[in-house]
């Protein structure tokens, strides 16, 4: 009996121990699963801490750009000022909260044509990091005239493991700027994204870096120098736009690369995006479309109207260009040179361009964003219209007259999921559905398998080819020479 009692007690104890171990296992694994889930949570806007470079004296004017994209209680970060703003002027609730940068007068700065405020701006990432805010995965720096597109910024950063050291941004559009500054650095006005682990390494050496690179003029050059010392290269994302150009950006943005639109900079230095509006109002108009479908904003689609031999270029949420002739896709996807380099030269740029012809009959008919409508089927309908009063002159060429009767272009498109940017990039396709009087209707969609945008050229020397060469000469010189030699051979007796 005594032995039986001992055995029973042992069995009960063993059962209790097993039960305890099992429960502990379940609880522990539940915590592990929860931690893993938390660790693998998708990157959100709340994981980004913005550091905006500003000045107390200019903020009143420049804040109109930051307030276009800043969302109180949603976006996190600060505008870093050189001094405390005047107390008699309350800080706008629509602006990012401000912080005053630390004194940088003890740092060395010897660039004779620069401004030593570059030292203060370079340290924004360090001062932001040292705030010790929780749940920060990315530090994103920009200027007070930078317009960010937050959802697309999240889409881009979510592609990367924030636990690794990443330095993300874009180059200048002007070759001379890259030669003077660097091809291997992110340009600050277009935005610089630094992952938390890299920021932790950067802040350890940043102050020393600033003094070591005292001869460099700009803040982003100093950041780039520090990254070189750490050994982390730039990850170039084509949606960060420094906008180191002069003139009109419409040629560039009408042929946006196949990448999410992340930022626009230097908007005060450029003509308004939409000719009939002010600079700020035109950006507001684009943001109207952006709010409907962030991933699709300014995505480029190309198609043909084969009934009339027209070519159509759509930059969703911005502009449509109608060419009353057939053009090959390589030319259509190339930006029209409506701008000059940062110092005012015609070129070169870090991307191909084509001429912005003065002759009216060599230019496309342009339509700009007018209205954005949600359709019951979940698609969007955007109307683009011509700008009334921009020019009273019109091309008298017979190829143009039917196209000039089109005063509005309606474009329908389904929502573009942000997940599409995790796949191999591909431009979306479009098709001309019909035209009703003065309205042309276009539908944008994903491309079908084996589908390509291929113009139905009649033959090498048919009416179309002759018309294109006469009015729009092929830019490839070697191809021009090939055509000349072929034609000469055919003319020989």
Short mmCIF file of C-alpha atoms in Angstrom, two decimals:
data_model
loop_
_atom_site.label_atom_id
_atom_site.label_comp_id
_atom_site.label_asym_id
_atom_site.label_seq_id
_atom_site.Cartn_x
_atom_site.Cartn_y
_atom_site.Cartn_z
CA UNK A 1 0.00 0.00 0.00
CA UNK A 2 2.83 2.32 0.93
CA UNK A 3 4.63 1.47 -2.31
CA UNK A 4 1.44 2.06 -4.28
CA UNK A 5 1.04 5.47 -2.62
CA UNK A 6 4.61 6.44 -3.50
CA UNK A 7 4.08 5.36 -7.11
CA UNK A 8 0.82 7.34 -7.28
CA UNK A 9 2.48 10.46 -5.88
CA UNK A 10 5.32 10.09 -8.38
CA UNK A 11 2.88 9.68 -11.25
CA UNK A 12 0.91 12.75 -10.17
CA UNK A 13 4.13 14.73 -9.79
CA UNK A 14 5.34 13.56 -13.20
CA UNK A 15 2.00 14.43 -14.77
CA UNK A 16 2.07 17.87 -13.16
CA UNK A 17 5.64 18.39 -14.34
CA UNK A 18 4.74 17.31 -17.86
CA UNK A 19 1.67 19.55 -17.78
CA UNK A 20 3.76 22.46 -16.51
CA UNK A 21 6.43 21.83 -19.13
CA UNK A 22 3.80 21.60 -21.85
CA UNK A 23 2.12 24.83 -20.73
CA UNK A 24 5.49 26.55 -20.49
CA UNK A 25 6.32 25.28 -23.97
CA UNK A 26 3.03 26.61 -25.35
CA UNK A 27 3.45 29.99 -23.64
CA UNK A 28 7.09 30.29 -24.67
CA UNK A 29 6.35 29.36 -28.25
CA UNK A 30 3.40 31.71 -28.29
CA UNK A 31 5.74 34.51 -27.23
CA UNK A 32 8.28 33.43 -29.84
CA UNK A 33 5.61 33.37 -32.54
CA UNK A 34 4.33 36.75 -31.41
CA UNK A 35 7.86 38.16 -31.46
CA UNK A 36 8.51 36.69 -34.89
CA UNK A 37 5.22 38.10 -36.14
CA UNK A 38 6.08 41.44 -34.65
CA UNK A 39 9.57 41.28 -36.13
CA UNK A 40 8.21 40.36 -39.56
CA UNK A 41 5.49 42.98 -39.49
CA UNK A 42 5.33 44.89 -42.74
CA UNK A 43 7.08 48.24 -42.75
CA UNK A 44 4.59 51.05 -42.17
CA UNK A 45 4.74 54.82 -42.24
CA UNK A 46 5.04 54.78 -38.44
CA UNK A 47 8.40 52.99 -38.79
CA UNK A 48 9.91 55.98 -40.61
CA UNK A 49 11.37 59.00 -38.80
CA UNK A 50 11.69 62.04 -41.04
CA UNK A 51 14.39 64.66 -40.56
CA UNK A 52 13.61 67.78 -42.59
CA UNK A 53 16.27 70.45 -43.03
CA UNK A 54 14.76 73.90 -42.55
CA UNK A 55 15.46 77.45 -41.48
CA UNK A 56 13.46 79.62 -39.09
CA UNK A 57 13.57 82.58 -41.48
CA UNK A 58 12.36 80.70 -44.56
CA UNK A 59 9.99 78.14 -43.05
CA UNK A 60 6.86 80.26 -43.48
CA UNK A 61 7.33 80.19 -47.25
CA UNK A 62 8.90 76.75 -47.68
CA UNK A 63 6.46 74.98 -45.35
CA UNK A 64 3.80 75.04 -48.06
CA UNK A 65 5.60 72.11 -49.68
CA UNK A 66 6.08 70.07 -46.51
CA UNK A 67 2.45 70.59 -45.56
CA UNK A 68 1.35 68.99 -48.84
CA UNK A 69 2.53 65.57 -47.68
CA UNK A 70 2.92 65.80 -43.89
CA UNK A 71 0.09 64.10 -41.97
CA UNK A 72 -0.17 65.10 -38.30
CA UNK A 73 -0.44 62.09 -35.96
CA UNK A 74 0.47 59.78 -38.85
CA UNK A 75 3.92 60.74 -40.10
CA UNK A 76 6.72 60.95 -37.53
CA UNK A 77 9.67 63.30 -37.45
CA UNK A 78 10.83 66.88 -37.11
CA UNK A 79 11.90 69.87 -39.11
CA UNK A 80 15.32 70.88 -37.80
CA UNK A 81 15.79 74.66 -37.62
CA UNK A 82 18.90 76.79 -37.23
CA UNK A 83 17.27 78.81 -34.45
CA UNK A 84 14.07 78.98 -32.46
CA UNK A 85 11.20 80.57 -34.41
CA UNK A 86 9.69 83.84 -33.23
CA UNK A 87 7.47 83.33 -30.21
CA UNK A 88 4.82 85.75 -31.43
CA UNK A 89 4.07 83.43 -34.36
CA UNK A 90 2.47 80.13 -33.28
CA UNK A 91 3.89 77.04 -34.93
CA UNK A 92 1.40 75.71 -37.53
CA UNK A 93 -0.38 72.49 -36.56
CA UNK A 94 -0.18 71.39 -40.19
CA UNK A 95 3.64 71.49 -40.14
CA UNK A 96 5.99 68.87 -38.72
CA UNK A 97 7.00 69.68 -35.13
CA UNK A 98 10.33 71.47 -34.94
CA UNK A 99 13.62 70.98 -33.15
CA UNK A 100 16.54 73.39 -32.99
CA UNK A 101 19.83 71.93 -34.20
CA UNK A 102 22.86 71.87 -31.94
CA UNK A 103 25.60 74.48 -32.34
CA UNK A 104 28.07 73.46 -35.07
CA UNK A 105 30.43 76.44 -34.97
CA UNK A 106 33.30 74.26 -33.71
CA UNK A 107 33.27 72.08 -36.82
CA UNK A 108 35.71 72.78 -39.62
CA UNK A 109 34.32 73.99 -42.96
CA UNK A 110 36.61 75.21 -45.76
CA UNK A 111 34.53 75.07 -48.96
CA UNK A 112 34.92 78.61 -50.27
CA UNK A 113 31.77 78.64 -52.43
CA UNK A 114 29.48 76.69 -50.09
CA UNK A 115 27.51 77.42 -46.93
CA UNK A 116 28.50 76.00 -43.57
CA UNK A 117 24.86 75.23 -42.80
CA UNK A 118 25.76 71.99 -44.59
CA UNK A 119 27.43 70.89 -41.35
CA UNK A 120 24.24 71.37 -39.37
CA UNK A 121 22.14 69.56 -41.97
CA UNK A 122 24.55 66.62 -42.15
CA UNK A 123 24.09 66.09 -38.40
CA UNK A 124 20.28 65.82 -38.57
CA UNK A 125 20.47 62.04 -38.82
CA UNK A 126 22.69 61.93 -35.72
CA UNK A 127 20.45 64.21 -33.68
CA UNK A 128 17.38 62.28 -34.82
CA UNK A 129 18.97 58.97 -33.81
CA UNK A 130 19.99 60.30 -30.41
CA UNK A 131 16.36 61.14 -29.58
CA UNK A 132 16.01 57.42 -28.89
CA UNK A 133 12.48 57.13 -30.27
CA UNK A 134 11.05 53.62 -30.31
CA UNK A 135 10.01 51.48 -33.24
CA UNK A 136 12.09 53.35 -35.82
CA UNK A 137 13.32 51.28 -38.75
CA UNK A 138 14.33 54.02 -41.18
CA UNK A 139 15.65 57.55 -40.93
CA UNK A 140 14.64 59.60 -43.97
CA UNK A 141 16.19 63.01 -44.58
CA UNK A 142 14.93 65.67 -46.96
CA UNK A 143 14.78 69.43 -47.48
CA UNK A 144 11.99 71.83 -46.61
CA UNK A 145 11.07 72.03 -50.30
CA UNK A 146 11.00 68.26 -50.77
CA UNK A 147 7.61 66.71 -51.47
CA UNK A 148 7.51 63.09 -50.34
CA UNK A 149 4.89 60.58 -51.43
CA UNK A 150 4.64 58.59 -48.17
CA UNK A 151 2.83 55.43 -49.33
CA UNK A 152 5.30 54.96 -52.16
CA UNK A 153 8.22 55.61 -49.82
CA UNK A 154 6.89 52.83 -47.58
CA UNK A 155 6.49 50.56 -50.63
CA UNK A 156 10.12 51.08 -51.61
CA UNK A 157 11.60 50.68 -48.13
CA UNK A 158 9.47 47.60 -47.42
CA UNK A 159 11.41 45.76 -50.14
CA UNK A 160 14.54 45.88 -47.98
CA UNK A 161 15.42 44.18 -44.71
CA UNK A 162 15.55 47.01 -42.19
CA UNK A 163 17.80 44.88 -39.97
CA UNK A 164 20.55 45.20 -42.56
CA UNK A 165 22.61 48.29 -43.36
CA UNK A 166 21.02 50.14 -46.28
CA UNK A 167 21.73 53.57 -47.76
CA UNK A 168 19.00 54.38 -50.28
CA UNK A 169 18.33 57.37 -52.55
CA UNK A 170 19.03 58.74 -56.01
CA UNK A 171 21.62 60.65 -58.01
CA UNK A 172 21.36 64.06 -59.64
CA UNK A 173 19.74 64.30 -63.06
CA UNK A 174 22.56 66.56 -64.32
CA UNK A 175 25.89 64.96 -65.16
CA UNK A 176 27.84 68.03 -64.07
CA UNK A 177 26.42 67.75 -60.54
CA UNK A 178 27.39 64.10 -60.27
CA UNK A 179 30.89 64.88 -61.55
CA UNK A 180 31.33 67.74 -59.06
CA UNK A 181 29.71 65.98 -56.10
CA UNK A 182 29.58 62.21 -56.62
CA UNK A 183 27.85 59.42 -58.49
CA UNK A 184 28.01 57.22 -55.38
CA UNK A 185 25.97 59.32 -52.96
CA UNK A 186 22.27 59.93 -52.36
CA UNK A 187 21.31 63.54 -53.04
CA UNK A 188 19.68 65.03 -49.97
CA UNK A 189 16.93 67.08 -51.59
CA UNK A 190 15.56 64.00 -53.32
CA UNK A 191 15.65 62.16 -50.01
CA UNK A 192 18.08 59.89 -48.18
CA UNK A 193 16.85 56.72 -46.44
CA UNK A 194 19.14 55.08 -43.87
CA UNK A 195 18.23 51.87 -42.05
CA UNK A 196 18.47 51.80 -38.26
CA UNK A 197 21.56 49.54 -38.05
CA UNK A 198 23.41 51.76 -40.52
CA UNK A 199 22.37 54.89 -38.63
CA UNK A 200 23.76 53.31 -35.45
CA UNK A 201 27.13 52.88 -37.17
CA UNK A 202 26.99 56.29 -38.82
CA UNK A 203 26.44 58.33 -35.66
CA UNK A 204 29.63 56.87 -34.14
CA UNK A 205 31.84 58.40 -36.82
CA UNK A 206 29.74 61.26 -38.21
CA UNK A 207 31.29 64.16 -36.31
CA UNK A 208 34.78 62.98 -37.17
CA UNK A 209 33.70 62.53 -40.78
CA UNK A 210 32.41 66.08 -40.97
CA UNK A 211 35.82 67.39 -39.95
CA UNK A 212 37.71 64.97 -42.20
CA UNK A 213 35.66 66.09 -45.19
CA UNK A 214 35.77 69.78 -44.28
CA UNK A 215 36.53 70.69 -47.91
CA UNK A 216 33.27 69.19 -49.23
CA UNK A 217 30.52 71.74 -49.74
CA UNK A 218 27.26 69.90 -49.20
CA UNK A 219 25.71 67.92 -46.37
CA UNK A 220 24.91 64.92 -48.55
CA UNK A 221 28.55 64.78 -49.70
CA UNK A 222 29.61 64.41 -46.09
CA UNK A 223 27.06 61.66 -45.50
CA UNK A 224 28.34 59.95 -48.65
CA UNK A 225 31.92 60.21 -47.39
CA UNK A 226 30.96 58.56 -44.12
CA UNK A 227 29.16 55.77 -45.98
CA UNK A 228 32.34 55.15 -47.95
CA UNK A 229 34.25 54.73 -44.69
CA UNK A 230 31.65 52.30 -43.35
CA UNK A 231 31.70 50.48 -46.68
CA UNK A 232 27.99 50.63 -47.52
CA UNK A 233 27.27 51.54 -51.16
CA UNK A 234 24.30 53.53 -52.40
CA UNK A 235 21.20 51.56 -53.34
CA UNK A 236 19.78 53.65 -56.16
CA UNK A 237 16.00 53.90 -56.41
CA UNK A 238 14.70 55.74 -59.48
CA UNK A 239 11.67 57.26 -57.74
CA UNK A 240 13.80 59.65 -55.64
CA UNK A 241 13.96 62.85 -57.70
CA UNK A 242 16.58 65.46 -56.84
CA UNK A 243 15.31 67.54 -59.78
CA UNK A 244 18.64 69.22 -60.52
CA UNK A 245 17.18 70.76 -63.67
CA UNK A 246 16.00 74.16 -64.88
CA UNK A 247 12.88 74.93 -66.88
CA UNK A 248 9.87 72.63 -67.10
CA UNK A 249 9.89 69.14 -65.58
CA UNK A 250 7.00 67.96 -67.75
CA UNK A 251 9.25 66.18 -70.24
CA UNK A 252 10.87 64.17 -67.46
CA UNK A 253 7.70 63.39 -65.50
CA UNK A 254 5.68 62.56 -68.63
CA UNK A 255 8.14 59.70 -69.18
CA UNK A 256 8.62 58.60 -65.58
CA UNK A 257 10.76 55.48 -65.07
CA UNK A 258 9.10 52.21 -64.10
CA UNK A 259 9.41 52.84 -60.35
CA UNK A 260 7.18 54.27 -57.61
CA UNK A 261 7.20 58.08 -57.39
CA UNK A 262 8.88 58.75 -54.03
CA UNK A 263 9.87 62.42 -54.01
CA UNK A 264 10.12 65.69 -55.93
CA UNK A 265 12.56 68.47 -55.06
CA UNK A 266 13.47 72.00 -56.21
CA UNK A 267 9.88 72.71 -57.22
CA UNK A 268 10.40 76.43 -56.53
CA UNK A 269 13.17 76.43 -59.15
CA UNK A 270 10.98 74.93 -61.88
CA UNK A 271 7.98 75.99 -63.91
CA UNK A 272 4.64 74.80 -62.46
CA UNK A 273 3.95 71.15 -63.23
CA UNK A 274 0.63 72.17 -64.81
CA UNK A 275 1.03 75.34 -66.91
CA UNK A 276 -2.27 76.99 -65.94
CA UNK A 277 -1.64 76.74 -62.17
CA UNK A 278 0.79 78.02 -59.57
CA UNK A 279 3.63 75.78 -58.44
CA UNK A 280 1.94 74.71 -55.22
CA UNK A 281 -1.53 74.34 -56.72
CA UNK A 282 -0.21 72.15 -59.54
CA UNK A 283 1.45 69.80 -57.02
CA UNK A 284 -1.80 69.72 -55.03
CA UNK A 285 -3.59 68.67 -58.20
CA UNK A 286 -1.19 65.78 -58.78
CA UNK A 287 -1.60 64.73 -55.14
CA UNK A 288 -5.38 64.50 -55.74
CA UNK A 289 -4.70 61.69 -58.19
CA UNK A 290 -1.97 60.25 -55.98
CA UNK A 291 -4.39 59.88 -53.08
CA UNK A 292 -6.63 57.73 -55.28
CA UNK A 293 -3.90 55.34 -56.45
CA UNK A 294 -0.41 56.01 -55.03
CA UNK A 295 1.36 53.13 -56.78
CA UNK A 296 0.14 54.18 -60.23
CA UNK A 297 0.98 57.89 -59.96
CA UNK A 298 3.02 59.08 -62.96
CA UNK A 299 3.45 55.54 -64.24
CA UNK A 300 4.09 55.61 -67.96
CA UNK A 301 1.94 53.68 -70.45
CA UNK A 302 2.18 53.70 -74.26
CA UNK A 303 -0.28 52.60 -76.93
CA UNK A 304 -1.39 53.19 -80.50
CA UNK A 305 -4.64 54.18 -82.19
CA UNK A 306 -4.23 52.12 -85.34
CA UNK A 307 -7.36 53.47 -87.00
CA UNK A 308 -5.74 56.88 -87.29
CA UNK A 309 -2.06 56.01 -86.87
CA UNK A 310 -1.74 57.94 -83.60
CA UNK A 311 0.68 57.33 -80.74
CA UNK A 312 -0.41 57.96 -77.15
CA UNK A 313 1.76 58.46 -74.07
CA UNK A 314 0.09 58.49 -70.62
CA UNK A 315 1.73 59.58 -67.37
CA UNK A 316 -1.05 58.52 -65.00
CA UNK A 317 -2.30 61.30 -62.76
CA UNK A 318 -0.32 63.96 -64.60
CA UNK A 319 -0.42 64.27 -68.39
CA UNK A 320 -1.29 62.65 -71.72
CA UNK A 321 0.62 63.31 -74.93
CA UNK A 322 -1.03 62.62 -78.28
CA UNK A 323 1.16 62.28 -81.38
CA UNK A 324 -0.79 62.38 -84.67
CA UNK A 325 1.64 59.90 -86.21
CA UNK A 326 3.20 56.56 -85.30
CA UNK A 327 6.40 56.64 -83.28
CA UNK A 328 8.50 53.72 -82.12
CA UNK A 329 8.37 52.95 -78.40
CA UNK A 330 12.04 53.67 -77.81
CA UNK A 331 11.42 57.31 -78.72
CA UNK A 332 8.09 57.49 -76.88
CA UNK A 333 9.62 56.33 -73.60
CA UNK A 334 12.45 58.89 -73.86
CA UNK A 335 11.85 62.20 -72.01
CA UNK A 336 11.42 65.32 -74.13
CA UNK A 337 14.09 67.88 -73.26
CA UNK A 338 11.81 70.58 -71.80
CA UNK A 339 14.54 71.43 -69.29
CA UNK A 340 18.21 72.27 -69.02
CA UNK A 341 20.89 71.07 -66.64
CA UNK A 342 21.35 72.58 -63.20
CA UNK A 343 23.84 75.16 -64.51
CA UNK A 344 21.74 75.90 -67.61
CA UNK A 345 23.36 73.75 -70.31
CA UNK A 346 21.31 71.84 -72.88
CA UNK A 347 22.83 68.55 -71.74
CA UNK A 348 24.15 66.01 -70.71
CA UNK A 349 21.83 64.24 -68.29
CA UNK A 350 22.08 60.88 -66.57
CA UNK A 351 19.33 59.57 -68.86
CA UNK A 352 18.56 59.83 -72.57
CA UNK A 353 16.50 62.75 -73.86
CA UNK A 354 15.03 63.80 -77.19
CA UNK A 355 14.60 67.29 -78.66
CA UNK A 356 11.84 69.65 -77.60
CA UNK A 357 10.96 70.95 -81.05
CA UNK A 358 9.95 74.57 -81.54
CA UNK A 359 7.92 73.81 -84.67
CA UNK A 360 4.30 73.14 -83.75
CA UNK A 361 3.94 70.25 -86.18
CA UNK A 362 6.77 68.37 -84.48
CA UNK A 363 5.27 68.59 -81.00
CA UNK A 364 2.67 66.36 -79.33
CA UNK A 365 -0.72 67.69 -78.28
CA UNK A 366 -0.62 67.83 -74.48
CA UNK A 367 -3.43 67.24 -72.00
CA UNK A 368 -3.12 67.81 -68.26
CA UNK A 369 -4.87 66.38 -65.22
CA UNK A 370 -8.34 67.85 -64.78
CA UNK A 371 -10.64 65.58 -62.73
CA UNK A 372 -10.33 62.31 -60.81
CA UNK A 373 -13.40 60.11 -60.28
CA UNK A 374 -13.90 56.80 -58.47
CA UNK A 375 -15.91 54.31 -60.52
CA UNK A 376 -18.34 51.76 -58.97
CA UNK A 377 -16.18 48.85 -60.18
CA UNK A 378 -13.21 50.05 -58.11
CA UNK A 379 -11.39 51.65 -61.01
CA UNK A 380 -10.50 55.30 -61.41
CA UNK A 381 -11.45 57.61 -64.24
CA UNK A 382 -9.17 60.57 -64.86
CA UNK A 383 -9.97 63.33 -67.32
CA UNK A 384 -7.11 65.20 -68.95
CA UNK A 385 -7.83 68.38 -70.87
CA UNK A 386 -5.94 70.82 -73.04
CA UNK A 387 -4.82 74.08 -71.47
CA UNK A 388 -7.01 76.85 -72.86
CA UNK A 389 -5.19 80.00 -73.80
CA UNK A 390 -1.68 78.54 -73.56
CA UNK A 391 -1.14 79.15 -77.27
CA UNK A 392 -3.43 80.33 -80.04
CA UNK A 393 -1.18 78.89 -82.72
CA UNK A 394 -1.91 75.47 -84.16
CA UNK A 395 -0.24 73.15 -86.61
CA UNK A 396 -1.88 73.28 -90.04
CA UNK A 397 -0.51 69.90 -91.15
CA UNK A 398 -3.19 67.47 -92.35
CA UNK A 399 -1.98 64.82 -89.90
CA UNK A 400 -2.73 67.16 -87.01
CA UNK A 401 -6.22 68.42 -87.81
CA UNK A 402 -8.18 65.33 -86.66
CA UNK A 403 -6.14 65.18 -83.44
CA UNK A 404 -6.70 68.87 -82.70
CA UNK A 405 -10.43 68.11 -82.47
CA UNK A 406 -9.73 66.02 -79.33
CA UNK A 407 -10.08 68.34 -76.34
CA UNK A 408 -10.23 65.74 -73.57
CA UNK A 409 -8.76 62.31 -72.85
CA UNK A 410 -10.47 60.00 -70.35
CA UNK A 411 -8.28 57.29 -68.85
CA UNK A 412 -9.65 54.40 -66.79
CA UNK A 413 -7.43 52.09 -64.76
CA UNK A 414 -7.76 49.55 -61.94
CA UNK A 415 -5.99 50.14 -58.65
CA UNK A 416 -2.33 49.21 -58.86
CA UNK A 417 -1.33 47.12 -55.85
CA UNK A 418 1.89 48.14 -54.06
CA UNK A 419 2.87 44.46 -54.19
CA UNK A 420 3.49 44.81 -57.92
CA UNK A 421 6.76 46.57 -57.04
CA UNK A 422 8.06 43.39 -55.40
CA UNK A 423 8.00 41.68 -58.77
CA UNK A 424 10.19 42.24 -61.79
CA UNK A 425 9.24 45.73 -63.03
CA UNK A 426 7.20 46.06 -66.20
CA UNK A 427 5.44 49.03 -67.73
CA UNK A 428 1.63 48.72 -67.77
CA UNK A 429 -0.11 48.47 -71.13
CA UNK A 430 -2.91 50.64 -72.47
CA UNK A 431 -5.35 50.61 -75.35
CA UNK A 432 -7.49 53.18 -77.12
CA UNK A 433 -11.10 52.10 -76.53
CA UNK A 434 -13.03 54.63 -78.58
CA UNK A 435 -13.58 58.31 -79.14
CA UNK A 436 -16.83 60.18 -78.75
CA UNK A 437 -16.70 63.52 -80.50
CA UNK A 438 -13.93 65.50 -78.86
CA UNK A 439 -13.19 62.90 -76.13
CA UNK A 440 -10.66 60.07 -76.47
CA UNK A 441 -11.08 57.08 -74.12
CA UNK A 442 -8.06 55.01 -73.04
CA UNK A 443 -7.88 52.01 -70.73
CA UNK A 444 -4.74 51.10 -68.77
CA UNK A 445 -4.25 47.50 -67.67
CA UNK A 446 -1.61 44.92 -66.95
CA UNK A 447 0.04 43.55 -70.06
CA UNK A 448 -1.01 40.13 -71.32
CA UNK A 449 1.46 37.31 -71.82
CA UNK A 450 3.46 37.76 -75.03
CA UNK A 451 2.05 41.27 -75.43
CA UNK A 452 4.33 44.04 -76.66
CA UNK A 453 3.79 47.60 -77.82
CA UNK A 454 4.93 47.16 -81.40
CA UNK A 455 4.04 49.68 -84.12
CA UNK A 456 2.72 48.20 -87.38
CA UNK A 457 5.22 49.83 -89.72
CA UNK A 458 4.21 49.36 -93.36
CA UNK A 459 7.74 49.02 -94.72
CA UNK A 460 11.09 50.73 -94.40
CA UNK A 461 10.34 53.39 -96.98
CA UNK A 462 6.54 53.66 -96.87
CA UNK A 463 4.57 56.84 -96.26
CA UNK A 464 4.87 56.55 -92.49
CA UNK A 465 8.62 55.95 -92.51
CA UNK A 466 9.16 58.89 -94.84
CA UNK A 467 6.94 61.16 -92.73
CA UNK A 468 8.73 60.18 -89.54
CA UNK A 469 12.20 60.74 -90.98
CA UNK A 470 11.22 64.10 -92.43
CA UNK A 471 9.60 65.44 -89.27
CA UNK A 472 11.13 63.32 -86.51
CA UNK A 473 14.59 62.16 -87.59
CA UNK A 474 15.81 59.02 -85.89
CA UNK A 475 18.26 59.91 -83.14
CA UNK A 476 20.47 56.87 -83.65
CA UNK A 477 23.18 58.06 -86.06
CA UNK A 478 24.40 54.60 -86.96
CA UNK A 479 20.86 53.62 -87.96
CA UNK A 480 20.56 56.77 -90.07
CA UNK A 481 23.78 55.84 -91.85
CA UNK A 482 22.49 52.31 -92.41
CA UNK A 483 19.30 53.64 -94.04
CA UNK A 484 21.27 56.01 -96.26
CA UNK A 485 23.58 53.23 -97.43
CA UNK A 486 20.67 50.89 -98.12
CA UNK A 487 18.82 53.52 -100.13
CA UNK A 488 22.00 54.42 -102.07
CA UNK A 489 22.50 50.77 -102.95
CA UNK A 490 18.92 50.56 -104.25
CA UNK A 491 19.44 53.65 -106.43
CA UNK A 492 22.62 52.35 -108.08
CA UNK A 493 22.08 51.32 -111.75
#
